[in-house]
Tab-separated table of C-alpha atoms (C1' of nucleotides) in Angstrom:
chain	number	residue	atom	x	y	z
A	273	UNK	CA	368.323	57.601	-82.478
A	274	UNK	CA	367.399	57.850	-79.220
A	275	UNK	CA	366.270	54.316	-78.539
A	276	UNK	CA	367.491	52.523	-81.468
A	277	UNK	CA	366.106	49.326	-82.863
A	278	UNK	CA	368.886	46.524	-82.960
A	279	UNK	CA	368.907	43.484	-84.537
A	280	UNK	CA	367.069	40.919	-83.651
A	281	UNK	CA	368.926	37.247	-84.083
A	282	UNK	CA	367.125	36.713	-87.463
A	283	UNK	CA	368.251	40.049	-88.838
A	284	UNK	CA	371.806	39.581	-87.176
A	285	UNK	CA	372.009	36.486	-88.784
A	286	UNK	CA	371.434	37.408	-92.619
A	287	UNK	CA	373.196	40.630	-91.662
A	288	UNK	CA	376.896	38.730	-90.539
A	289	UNK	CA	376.055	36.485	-93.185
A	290	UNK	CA	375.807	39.050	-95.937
A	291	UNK	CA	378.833	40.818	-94.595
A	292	UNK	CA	380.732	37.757	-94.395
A	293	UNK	CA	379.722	36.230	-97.806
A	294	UNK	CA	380.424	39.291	-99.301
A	295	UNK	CA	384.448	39.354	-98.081
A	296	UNK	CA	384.708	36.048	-98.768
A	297	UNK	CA	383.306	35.965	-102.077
A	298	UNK	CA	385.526	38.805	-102.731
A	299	UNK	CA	388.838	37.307	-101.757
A	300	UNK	CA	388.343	34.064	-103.439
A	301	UNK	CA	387.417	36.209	-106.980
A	302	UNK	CA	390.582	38.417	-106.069
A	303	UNK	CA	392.923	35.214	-106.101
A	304	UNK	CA	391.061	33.491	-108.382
A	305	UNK	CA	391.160	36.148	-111.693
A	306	UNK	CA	394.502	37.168	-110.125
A	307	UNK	CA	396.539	33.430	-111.036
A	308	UNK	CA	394.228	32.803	-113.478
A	309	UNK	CA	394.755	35.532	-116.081
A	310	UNK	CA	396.676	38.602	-114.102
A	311	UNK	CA	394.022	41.075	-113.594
A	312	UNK	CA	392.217	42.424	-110.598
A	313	UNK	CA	388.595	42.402	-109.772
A	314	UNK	CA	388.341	45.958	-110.955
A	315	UNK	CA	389.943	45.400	-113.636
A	316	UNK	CA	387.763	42.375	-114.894
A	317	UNK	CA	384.856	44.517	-114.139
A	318	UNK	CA	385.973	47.751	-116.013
A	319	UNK	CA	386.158	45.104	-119.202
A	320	UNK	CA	382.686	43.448	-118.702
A	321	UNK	CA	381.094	46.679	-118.924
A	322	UNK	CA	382.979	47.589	-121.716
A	323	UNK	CA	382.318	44.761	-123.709
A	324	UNK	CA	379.022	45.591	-122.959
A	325	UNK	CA	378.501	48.728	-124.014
A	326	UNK	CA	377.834	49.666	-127.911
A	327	UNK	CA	381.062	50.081	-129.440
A	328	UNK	CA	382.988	48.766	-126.461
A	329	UNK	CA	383.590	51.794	-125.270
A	330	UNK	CA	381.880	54.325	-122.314
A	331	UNK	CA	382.787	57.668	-120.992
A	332	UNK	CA	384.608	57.527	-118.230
A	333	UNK	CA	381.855	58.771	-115.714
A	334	UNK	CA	379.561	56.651	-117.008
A	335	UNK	CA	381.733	53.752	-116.290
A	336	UNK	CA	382.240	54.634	-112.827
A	337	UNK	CA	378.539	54.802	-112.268
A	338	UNK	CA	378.299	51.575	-113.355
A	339	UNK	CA	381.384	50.365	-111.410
A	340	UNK	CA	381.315	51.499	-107.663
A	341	UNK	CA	384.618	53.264	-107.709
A	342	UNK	CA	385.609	56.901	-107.137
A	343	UNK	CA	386.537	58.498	-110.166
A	344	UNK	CA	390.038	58.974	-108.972
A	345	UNK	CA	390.456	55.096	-108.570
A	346	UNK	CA	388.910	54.861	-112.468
A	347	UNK	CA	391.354	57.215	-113.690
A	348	UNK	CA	394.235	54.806	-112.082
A	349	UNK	CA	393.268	51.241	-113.177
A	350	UNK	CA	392.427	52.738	-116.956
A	351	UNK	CA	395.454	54.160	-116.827
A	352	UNK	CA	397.018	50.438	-115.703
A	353	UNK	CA	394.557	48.883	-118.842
A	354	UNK	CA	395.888	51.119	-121.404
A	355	UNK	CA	399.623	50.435	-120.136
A	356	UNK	CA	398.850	46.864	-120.279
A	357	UNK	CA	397.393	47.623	-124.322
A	358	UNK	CA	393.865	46.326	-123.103
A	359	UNK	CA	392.023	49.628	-123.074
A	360	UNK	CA	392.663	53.286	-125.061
A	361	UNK	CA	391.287	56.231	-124.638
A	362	UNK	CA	389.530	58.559	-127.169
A	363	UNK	CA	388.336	62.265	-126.813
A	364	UNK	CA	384.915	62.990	-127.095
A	365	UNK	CA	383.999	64.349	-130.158
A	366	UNK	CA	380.615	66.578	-128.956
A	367	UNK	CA	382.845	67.375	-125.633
A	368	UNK	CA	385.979	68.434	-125.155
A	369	UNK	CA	386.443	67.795	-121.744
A	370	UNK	CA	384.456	64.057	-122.494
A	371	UNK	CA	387.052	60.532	-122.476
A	372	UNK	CA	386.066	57.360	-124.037
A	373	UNK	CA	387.489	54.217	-122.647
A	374	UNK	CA	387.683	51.998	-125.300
A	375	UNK	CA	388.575	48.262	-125.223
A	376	UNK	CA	391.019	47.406	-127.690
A	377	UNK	CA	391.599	44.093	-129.411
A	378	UNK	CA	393.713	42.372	-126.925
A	379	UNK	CA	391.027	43.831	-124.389
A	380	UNK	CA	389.004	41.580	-125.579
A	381	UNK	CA	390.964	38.706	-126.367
A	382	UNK	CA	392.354	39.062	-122.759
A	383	UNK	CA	388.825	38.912	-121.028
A	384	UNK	CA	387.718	36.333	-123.537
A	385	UNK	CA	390.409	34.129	-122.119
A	386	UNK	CA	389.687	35.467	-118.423
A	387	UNK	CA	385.895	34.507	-118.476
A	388	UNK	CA	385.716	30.778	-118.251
A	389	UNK	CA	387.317	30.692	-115.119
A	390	UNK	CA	385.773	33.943	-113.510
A	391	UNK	CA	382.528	32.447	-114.039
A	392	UNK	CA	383.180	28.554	-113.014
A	393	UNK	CA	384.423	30.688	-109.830
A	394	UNK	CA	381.174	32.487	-109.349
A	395	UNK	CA	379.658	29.172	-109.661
A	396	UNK	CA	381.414	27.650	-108.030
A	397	UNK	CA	381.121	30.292	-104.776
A	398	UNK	CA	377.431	31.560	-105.099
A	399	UNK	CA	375.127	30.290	-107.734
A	400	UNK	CA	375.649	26.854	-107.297
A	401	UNK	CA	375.282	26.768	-103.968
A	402	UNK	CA	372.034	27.834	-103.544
A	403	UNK	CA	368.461	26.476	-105.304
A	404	UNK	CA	366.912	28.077	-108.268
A	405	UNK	CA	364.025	29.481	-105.407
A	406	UNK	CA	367.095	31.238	-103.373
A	407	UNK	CA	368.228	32.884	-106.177
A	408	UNK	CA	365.357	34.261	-107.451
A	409	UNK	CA	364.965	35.958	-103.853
A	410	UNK	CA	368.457	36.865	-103.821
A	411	UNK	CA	368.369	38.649	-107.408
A	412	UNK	CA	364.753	40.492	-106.248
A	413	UNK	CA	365.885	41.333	-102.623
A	414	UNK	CA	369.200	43.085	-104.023
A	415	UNK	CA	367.921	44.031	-106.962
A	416	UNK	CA	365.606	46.402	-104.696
A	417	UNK	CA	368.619	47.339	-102.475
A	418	UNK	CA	370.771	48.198	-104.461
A	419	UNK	CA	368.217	50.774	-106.780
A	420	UNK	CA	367.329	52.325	-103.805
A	421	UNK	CA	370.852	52.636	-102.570
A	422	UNK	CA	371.685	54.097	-106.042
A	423	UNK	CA	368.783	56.632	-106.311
A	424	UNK	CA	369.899	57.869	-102.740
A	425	UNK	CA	373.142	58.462	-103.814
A	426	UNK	CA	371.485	60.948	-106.955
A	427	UNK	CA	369.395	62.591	-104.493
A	428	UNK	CA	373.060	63.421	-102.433
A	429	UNK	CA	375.716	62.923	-104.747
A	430	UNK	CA	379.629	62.766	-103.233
A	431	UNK	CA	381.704	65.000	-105.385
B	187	UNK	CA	386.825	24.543	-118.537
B	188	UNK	CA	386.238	23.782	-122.503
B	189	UNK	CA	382.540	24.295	-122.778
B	190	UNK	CA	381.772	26.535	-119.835
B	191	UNK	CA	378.647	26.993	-118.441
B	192	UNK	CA	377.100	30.722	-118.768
B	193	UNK	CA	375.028	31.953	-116.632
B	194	UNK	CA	371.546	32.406	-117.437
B	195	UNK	CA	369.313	35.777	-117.166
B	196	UNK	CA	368.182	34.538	-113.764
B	197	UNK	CA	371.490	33.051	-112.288
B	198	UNK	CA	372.981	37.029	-114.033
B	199	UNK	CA	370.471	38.935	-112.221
B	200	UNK	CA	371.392	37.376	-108.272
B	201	UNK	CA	375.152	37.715	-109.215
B	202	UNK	CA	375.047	41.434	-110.326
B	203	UNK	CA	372.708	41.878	-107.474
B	204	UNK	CA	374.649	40.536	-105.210
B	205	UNK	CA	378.055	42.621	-106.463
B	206	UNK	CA	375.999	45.676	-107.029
B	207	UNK	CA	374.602	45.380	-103.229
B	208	UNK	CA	377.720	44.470	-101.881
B	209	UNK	CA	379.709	47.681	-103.127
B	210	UNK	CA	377.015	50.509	-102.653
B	211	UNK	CA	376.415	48.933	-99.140
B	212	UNK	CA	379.635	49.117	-98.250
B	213	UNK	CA	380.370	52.318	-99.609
B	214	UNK	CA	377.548	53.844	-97.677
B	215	UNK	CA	378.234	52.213	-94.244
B	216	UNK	CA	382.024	53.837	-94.636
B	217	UNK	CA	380.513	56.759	-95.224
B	218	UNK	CA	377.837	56.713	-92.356
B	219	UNK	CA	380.609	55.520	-90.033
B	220	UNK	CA	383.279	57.972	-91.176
B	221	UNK	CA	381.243	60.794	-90.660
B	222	UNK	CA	379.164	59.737	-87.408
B	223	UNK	CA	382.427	58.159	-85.708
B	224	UNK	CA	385.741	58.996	-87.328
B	225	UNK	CA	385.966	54.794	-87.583
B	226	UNK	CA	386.467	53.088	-90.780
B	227	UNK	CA	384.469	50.003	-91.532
B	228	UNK	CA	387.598	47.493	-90.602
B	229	UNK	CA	388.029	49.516	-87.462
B	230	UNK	CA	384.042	49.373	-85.899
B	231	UNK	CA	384.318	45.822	-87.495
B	232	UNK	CA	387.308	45.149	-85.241
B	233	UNK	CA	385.947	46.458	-82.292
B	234	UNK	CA	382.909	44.960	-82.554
B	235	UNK	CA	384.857	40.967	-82.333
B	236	UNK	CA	386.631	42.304	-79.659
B	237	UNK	CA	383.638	43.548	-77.595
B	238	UNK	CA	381.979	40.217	-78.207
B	239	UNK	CA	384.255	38.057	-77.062
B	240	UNK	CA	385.504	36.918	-73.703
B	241	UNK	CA	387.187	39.477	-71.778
B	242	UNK	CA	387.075	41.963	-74.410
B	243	UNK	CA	390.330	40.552	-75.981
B	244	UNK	CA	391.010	38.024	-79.197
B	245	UNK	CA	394.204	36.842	-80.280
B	246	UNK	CA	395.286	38.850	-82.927
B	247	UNK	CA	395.097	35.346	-85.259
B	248	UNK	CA	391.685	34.630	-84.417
B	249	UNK	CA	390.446	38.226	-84.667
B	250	UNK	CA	392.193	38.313	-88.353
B	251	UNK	CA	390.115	35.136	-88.681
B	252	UNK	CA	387.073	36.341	-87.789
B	253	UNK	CA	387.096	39.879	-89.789
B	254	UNK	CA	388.625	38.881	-93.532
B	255	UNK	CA	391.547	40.501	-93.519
B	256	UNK	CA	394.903	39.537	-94.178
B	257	UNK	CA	397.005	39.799	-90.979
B	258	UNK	CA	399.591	42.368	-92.261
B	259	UNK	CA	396.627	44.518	-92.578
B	260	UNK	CA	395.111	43.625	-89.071
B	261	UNK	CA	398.387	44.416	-87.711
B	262	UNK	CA	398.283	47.980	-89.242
B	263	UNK	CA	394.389	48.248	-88.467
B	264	UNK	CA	395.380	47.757	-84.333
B	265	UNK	CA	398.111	50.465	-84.487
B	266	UNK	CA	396.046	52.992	-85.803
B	267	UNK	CA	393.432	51.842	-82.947
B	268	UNK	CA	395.787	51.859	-80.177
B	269	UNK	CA	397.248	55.363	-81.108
B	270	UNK	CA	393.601	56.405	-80.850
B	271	UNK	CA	393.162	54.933	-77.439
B	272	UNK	CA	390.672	52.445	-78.429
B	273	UNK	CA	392.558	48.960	-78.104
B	274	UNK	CA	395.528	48.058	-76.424
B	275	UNK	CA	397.857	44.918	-76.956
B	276	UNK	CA	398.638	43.068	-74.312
B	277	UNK	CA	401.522	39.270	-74.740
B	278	UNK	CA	400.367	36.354	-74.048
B	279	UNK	CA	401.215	34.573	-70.985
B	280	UNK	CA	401.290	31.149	-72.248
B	281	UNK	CA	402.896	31.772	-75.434
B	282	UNK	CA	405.227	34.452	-76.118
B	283	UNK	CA	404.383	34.795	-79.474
B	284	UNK	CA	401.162	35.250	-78.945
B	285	UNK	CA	399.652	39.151	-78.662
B	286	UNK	CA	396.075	39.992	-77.145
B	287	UNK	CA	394.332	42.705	-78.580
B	288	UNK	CA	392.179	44.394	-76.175
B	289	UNK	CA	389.271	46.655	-75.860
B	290	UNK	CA	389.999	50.077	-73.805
B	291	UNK	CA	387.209	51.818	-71.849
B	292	UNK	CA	387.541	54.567	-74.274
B	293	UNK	CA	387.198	51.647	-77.156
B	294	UNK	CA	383.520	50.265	-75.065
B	295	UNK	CA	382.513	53.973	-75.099
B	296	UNK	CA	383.409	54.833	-78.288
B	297	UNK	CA	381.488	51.201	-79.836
B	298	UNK	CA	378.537	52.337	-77.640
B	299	UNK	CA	378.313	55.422	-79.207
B	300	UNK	CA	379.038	54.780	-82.984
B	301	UNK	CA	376.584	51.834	-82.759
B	302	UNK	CA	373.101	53.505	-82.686
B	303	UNK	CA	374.304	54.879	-86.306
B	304	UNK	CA	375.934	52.202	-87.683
B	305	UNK	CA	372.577	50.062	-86.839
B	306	UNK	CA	370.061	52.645	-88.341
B	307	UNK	CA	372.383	52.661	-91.408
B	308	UNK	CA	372.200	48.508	-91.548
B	309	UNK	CA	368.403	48.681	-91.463
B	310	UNK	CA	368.027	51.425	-93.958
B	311	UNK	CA	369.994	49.723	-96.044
B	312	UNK	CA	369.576	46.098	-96.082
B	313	UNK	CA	367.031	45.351	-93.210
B	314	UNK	CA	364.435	47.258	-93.113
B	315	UNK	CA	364.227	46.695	-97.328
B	316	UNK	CA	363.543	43.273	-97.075
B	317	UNK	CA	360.801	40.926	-95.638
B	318	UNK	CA	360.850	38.557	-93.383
B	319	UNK	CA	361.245	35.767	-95.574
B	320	UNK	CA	363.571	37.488	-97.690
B	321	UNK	CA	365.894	37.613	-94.682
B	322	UNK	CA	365.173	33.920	-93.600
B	323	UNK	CA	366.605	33.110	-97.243
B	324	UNK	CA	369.216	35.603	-97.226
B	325	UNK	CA	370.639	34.369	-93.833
B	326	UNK	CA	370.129	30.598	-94.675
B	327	UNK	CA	371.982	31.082	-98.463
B	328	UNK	CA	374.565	32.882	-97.381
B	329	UNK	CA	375.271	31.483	-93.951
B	330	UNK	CA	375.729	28.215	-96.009
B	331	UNK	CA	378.255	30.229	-99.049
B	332	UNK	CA	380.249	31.834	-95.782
B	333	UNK	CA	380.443	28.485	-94.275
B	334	UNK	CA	381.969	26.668	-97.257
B	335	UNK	CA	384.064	29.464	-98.380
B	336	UNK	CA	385.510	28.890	-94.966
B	337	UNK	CA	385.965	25.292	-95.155
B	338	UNK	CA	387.833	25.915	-98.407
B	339	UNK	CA	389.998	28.454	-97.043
B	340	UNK	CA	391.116	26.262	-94.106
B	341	UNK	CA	391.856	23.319	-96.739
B	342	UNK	CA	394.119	25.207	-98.858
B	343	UNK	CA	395.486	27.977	-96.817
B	344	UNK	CA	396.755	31.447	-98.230
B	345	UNK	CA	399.947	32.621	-96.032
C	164	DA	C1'	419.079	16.930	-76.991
C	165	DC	C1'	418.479	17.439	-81.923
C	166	DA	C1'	416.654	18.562	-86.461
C	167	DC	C1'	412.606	19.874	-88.777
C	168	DC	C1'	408.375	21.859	-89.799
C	169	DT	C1'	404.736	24.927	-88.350
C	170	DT	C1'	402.741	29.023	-86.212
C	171	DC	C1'	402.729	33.900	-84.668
C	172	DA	C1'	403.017	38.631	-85.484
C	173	DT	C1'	405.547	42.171	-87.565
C	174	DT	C1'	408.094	44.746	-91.118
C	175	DC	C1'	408.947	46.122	-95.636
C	176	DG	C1'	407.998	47.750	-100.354
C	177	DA	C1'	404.732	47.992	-103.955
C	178	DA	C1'	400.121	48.561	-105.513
C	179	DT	C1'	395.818	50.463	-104.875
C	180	DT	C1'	392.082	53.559	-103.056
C	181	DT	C1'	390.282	57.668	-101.478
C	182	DG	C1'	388.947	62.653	-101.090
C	183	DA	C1'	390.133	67.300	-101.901
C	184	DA	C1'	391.782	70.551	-105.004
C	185	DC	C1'	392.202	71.785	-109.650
C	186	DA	C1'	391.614	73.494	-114.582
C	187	DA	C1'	388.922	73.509	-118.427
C	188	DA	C1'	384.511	73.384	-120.637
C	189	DG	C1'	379.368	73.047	-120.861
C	190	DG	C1'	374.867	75.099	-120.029
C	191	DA	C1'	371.266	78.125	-118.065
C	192	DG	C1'	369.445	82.498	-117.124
C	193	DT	C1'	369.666	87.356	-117.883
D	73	DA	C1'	377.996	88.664	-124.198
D	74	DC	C1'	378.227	87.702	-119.243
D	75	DT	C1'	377.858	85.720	-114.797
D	76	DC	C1'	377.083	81.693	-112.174
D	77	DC	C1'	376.766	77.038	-111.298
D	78	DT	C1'	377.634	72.355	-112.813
D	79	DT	C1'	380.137	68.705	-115.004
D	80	DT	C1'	384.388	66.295	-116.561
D	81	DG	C1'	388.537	64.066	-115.856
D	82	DT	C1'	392.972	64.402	-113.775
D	83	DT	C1'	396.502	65.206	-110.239
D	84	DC	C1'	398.209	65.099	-105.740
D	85	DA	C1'	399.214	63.542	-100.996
D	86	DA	C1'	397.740	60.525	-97.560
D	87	DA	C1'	395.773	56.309	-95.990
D	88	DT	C1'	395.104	51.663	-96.623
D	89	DT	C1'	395.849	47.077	-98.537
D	90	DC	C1'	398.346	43.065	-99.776
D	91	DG	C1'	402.105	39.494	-100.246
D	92	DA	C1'	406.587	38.027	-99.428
D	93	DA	C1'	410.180	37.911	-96.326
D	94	DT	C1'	411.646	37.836	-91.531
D	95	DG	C1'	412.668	36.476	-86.730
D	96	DA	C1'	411.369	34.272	-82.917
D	97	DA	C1'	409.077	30.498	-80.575
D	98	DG	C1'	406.143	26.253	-80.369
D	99	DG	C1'	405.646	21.395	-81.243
D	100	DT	C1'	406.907	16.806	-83.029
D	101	DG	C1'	409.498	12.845	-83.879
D	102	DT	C1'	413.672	10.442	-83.274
DNA sequence: ACACCTTCATTCGAATTTGAACAAAGGAGT
DNA sequence: ACTCCTTTGTTCAAATTCGAATGAAGGTGT
């Protein structure tokens, strides 16, 4: 780190624009699934994957793999879902200590009725934006990044 | 919004991608920062408009601008740096309202040293993962989604 | 000068996020 | 069986975030 290699205006420039994308994009889905059908990001998210998943449900560690969230912050928002009668949980049957989040029928009425618009959104930020060429770099380049990024994090987990 | 278009496996792949990429990155860089600085990702972010602009100082309107952040939370952001030393605010002599947030010598030092680590952490993340062209694509797709995000902001505004 | 609308930054309360600490249980090696 | 280490999910306090409401000042049109 002695003499470190900065960015050079190329790299600066998909750098600020990642960052900046990334906020943006971020705000706008906020709002967007906010007004549109009263949930959160996270909370959108923690559906998708259920829906997902055989069964609709996954254990709760599993789902905050798959998520980016601390476990702490999972424990909160399926806490809010179950409140809000979208999500229960079940105990694990092969381990005690295991929780199933499971989506529930309104879960997935709810995110049936949430989708349309989340996805006209992303549309209407990212995908259609760019050409059927940037995309495919886009889903290879961050594909890559984010495995590696992801099998760092098993090599030094953060518990 | 009747018959809504899905995504397809391609269009899937950049979007997850993209989310995926966006929340290990940025989980990581807090981390690196944390750790190598005491800063928080908003905070480095802050002082890096500041250092880059005239004078060291931004209006705190066009430095909540520039970061994406809503301006209650810019306001709290420059307390916490100006108890550390790092920023001071300063009124603005041609409209009272106004309030100048600017970069200590302790903030320039501090920058200087947390950026070294905060760069490596860019490149081992993002940078140095992609090629060339990737990055060329990357910087041209996005720049272009930041840009009208931004246009779209400033025609329907959120305050 | 006046009324009116906008802009600036802060404050406030509520919601969310995080990391550390915890208790309970699994699993491996002896 | 027993010790040791890991895994699981939650709880807790603290930090951060946001949006709505506020107060003060700018700017415009009449």
């Amino acid at each position: 780190m002695d003499e470190p290699r900065w960015l050079d205006e190329h790299e600066m420039a998909a750098w600020q624009g990642f960052v900046a994308a990334s906020n943006l994009i971020n705000r706008r889905l906020e709002q967007q699934l906010k007004e549109g059908s009263g949930l959160s990001h996270t909370q959108y998210e923690i559906l998708v994957q259920l829906s997902a998943a055989a069964g609709g449900s996954l254990r709760m560690t599993d789902l905050a793999d798959r998520l980016v969230t601390s476990k702490s912050g999972l424990t909160y928002q399926v806490t809010q879902l179950e409140k809000a009668g979208l999500v229960i949980r079940r105990s694990c049957p092969s381990d005690v200590r295991g929780v199933f989040a499971e989506l529930t029928q309104d879960g997935w009425l709810v995110l049936r009725a949430a989708a349309p618009g989340h996805v006209a959104t992303v549309r209407e930020v990212l995908i259609d934006v760019l050409s059927r060429e940037q995309l495919a770099v886009l889903a290879e380049g961050l594909g890559e990044v984010s495995a590696r990024l992801r099998a760092a994090e098993r090599r030094s987990p953060t518990p």
